[in-house]
Amino acid sequence: MKGSLVTGYEIADFERRRPEEAAQNRDDLEALLTSGKIVPPIQARYPLEEAVQAMAAVAGREKMGLTVLNVSPSR
């Protein structure tokens, strides 16, 4: 892989350097989510009693989708 270059991307740096573009990106993403054109996958659901485990999964980056914390009892 001669001549290859791998670089990282830091979203906070983009926010600081290009705030107007970052704001437009957030607006565009919100529109896509609201319209249902994109739907993030739900990786896991936790009852409120397992909030500590849910937070550990999020903090540990053990997921590839949304983590949902159910705050009302299931029926």
Coordinates of C-alpha atoms in Angstrom, one line a residue:
M1 CA 0.0 0.0 0.0
K2 CA 2.6 2.5 -1.0
G3 CA 1.5 6.1 -1.0
S4 CA -1.5 5.4 1.3
L5 CA -2.5 7.9 3.9
V6 CA -4.9 7.3 6.7
T7 CA -6.2 10.2 8.7
G8 CA -8.6 10.6 11.6
Y9 CA -11.6 12.8 11.8
E10 CA -12.5 14.7 14.9
I11 CA -16.1 16.1 14.8
A12 CA -15.3 18.7 17.5
D13 CA -12.5 20.2 15.4
F14 CA -14.9 20.5 12.4
E15 CA -17.4 22.2 14.7
R16 CA -14.8 24.8 15.8
R17 CA -13.3 25.4 12.4
R18 CA -16.5 25.5 10.3
P19 CA -19.5 26.2 12.5
E20 CA -21.8 27.3 9.7
E21 CA -21.2 24.2 7.7
A22 CA -21.6 22.0 10.9
A23 CA -24.9 23.7 11.7
Q24 CA -26.1 23.1 8.1
N25 CA -25.1 19.4 8.4
R26 CA -27.0 19.0 11.6
D27 CA -30.1 20.6 10.0
D28 CA -29.8 18.3 7.0
L29 CA -29.4 15.3 9.2
E30 CA -32.4 16.3 11.4
A31 CA -34.5 16.6 8.2
L32 CA -33.5 13.2 7.0
L33 CA -34.3 11.6 10.4
T34 CA -37.6 13.5 10.8
S35 CA -38.8 12.5 7.3
G36 CA -37.9 8.9 7.9
K37 CA -35.5 8.8 4.9
I38 CA -32.9 7.4 7.3
V39 CA -33.7 5.3 10.4
P40 CA -30.9 4.5 12.8
P41 CA -30.9 0.9 13.9
I42 CA -31.7 0.1 17.5
Q43 CA -28.8 -2.0 18.9
A44 CA -30.2 -2.7 22.3
R45 CA -33.1 -1.9 24.7
Y46 CA -32.7 -1.7 28.5
P47 CA -35.3 -1.3 31.2
L48 CA -34.7 1.6 33.6
E49 CA -33.5 -0.8 36.2
E50 CA -30.5 -1.6 33.9
A51 CA -29.5 2.0 33.2
V52 CA -26.0 1.4 34.6
Q53 CA -25.5 -1.4 32.1
A54 CA -26.9 0.7 29.3
M55 CA -24.5 3.6 30.1
A56 CA -21.6 1.2 30.3
A57 CA -22.4 -0.2 26.8
V58 CA -22.6 3.3 25.4
A59 CA -19.4 4.5 27.1
G60 CA -17.6 1.3 26.1
R61 CA -18.6 1.7 22.5
E62 CA -20.0 -1.8 22.5
K63 CA -22.7 -0.9 20.1
M64 CA -23.3 -0.1 16.4
G65 CA -26.7 1.5 16.7
L66 CA -29.0 3.3 19.2
T67 CA -29.3 2.2 22.8
V68 CA -32.8 2.7 24.1
L69 CA -33.5 3.1 27.8
N70 CA -37.2 2.3 28.5
V71 CA -38.4 4.5 31.3
S72 CA -41.9 3.2 31.6
P73 CA -43.0 -0.3 32.4
S74 CA -43.7 -2.7 29.4
R75 CA -47.3 -3.6 28.9

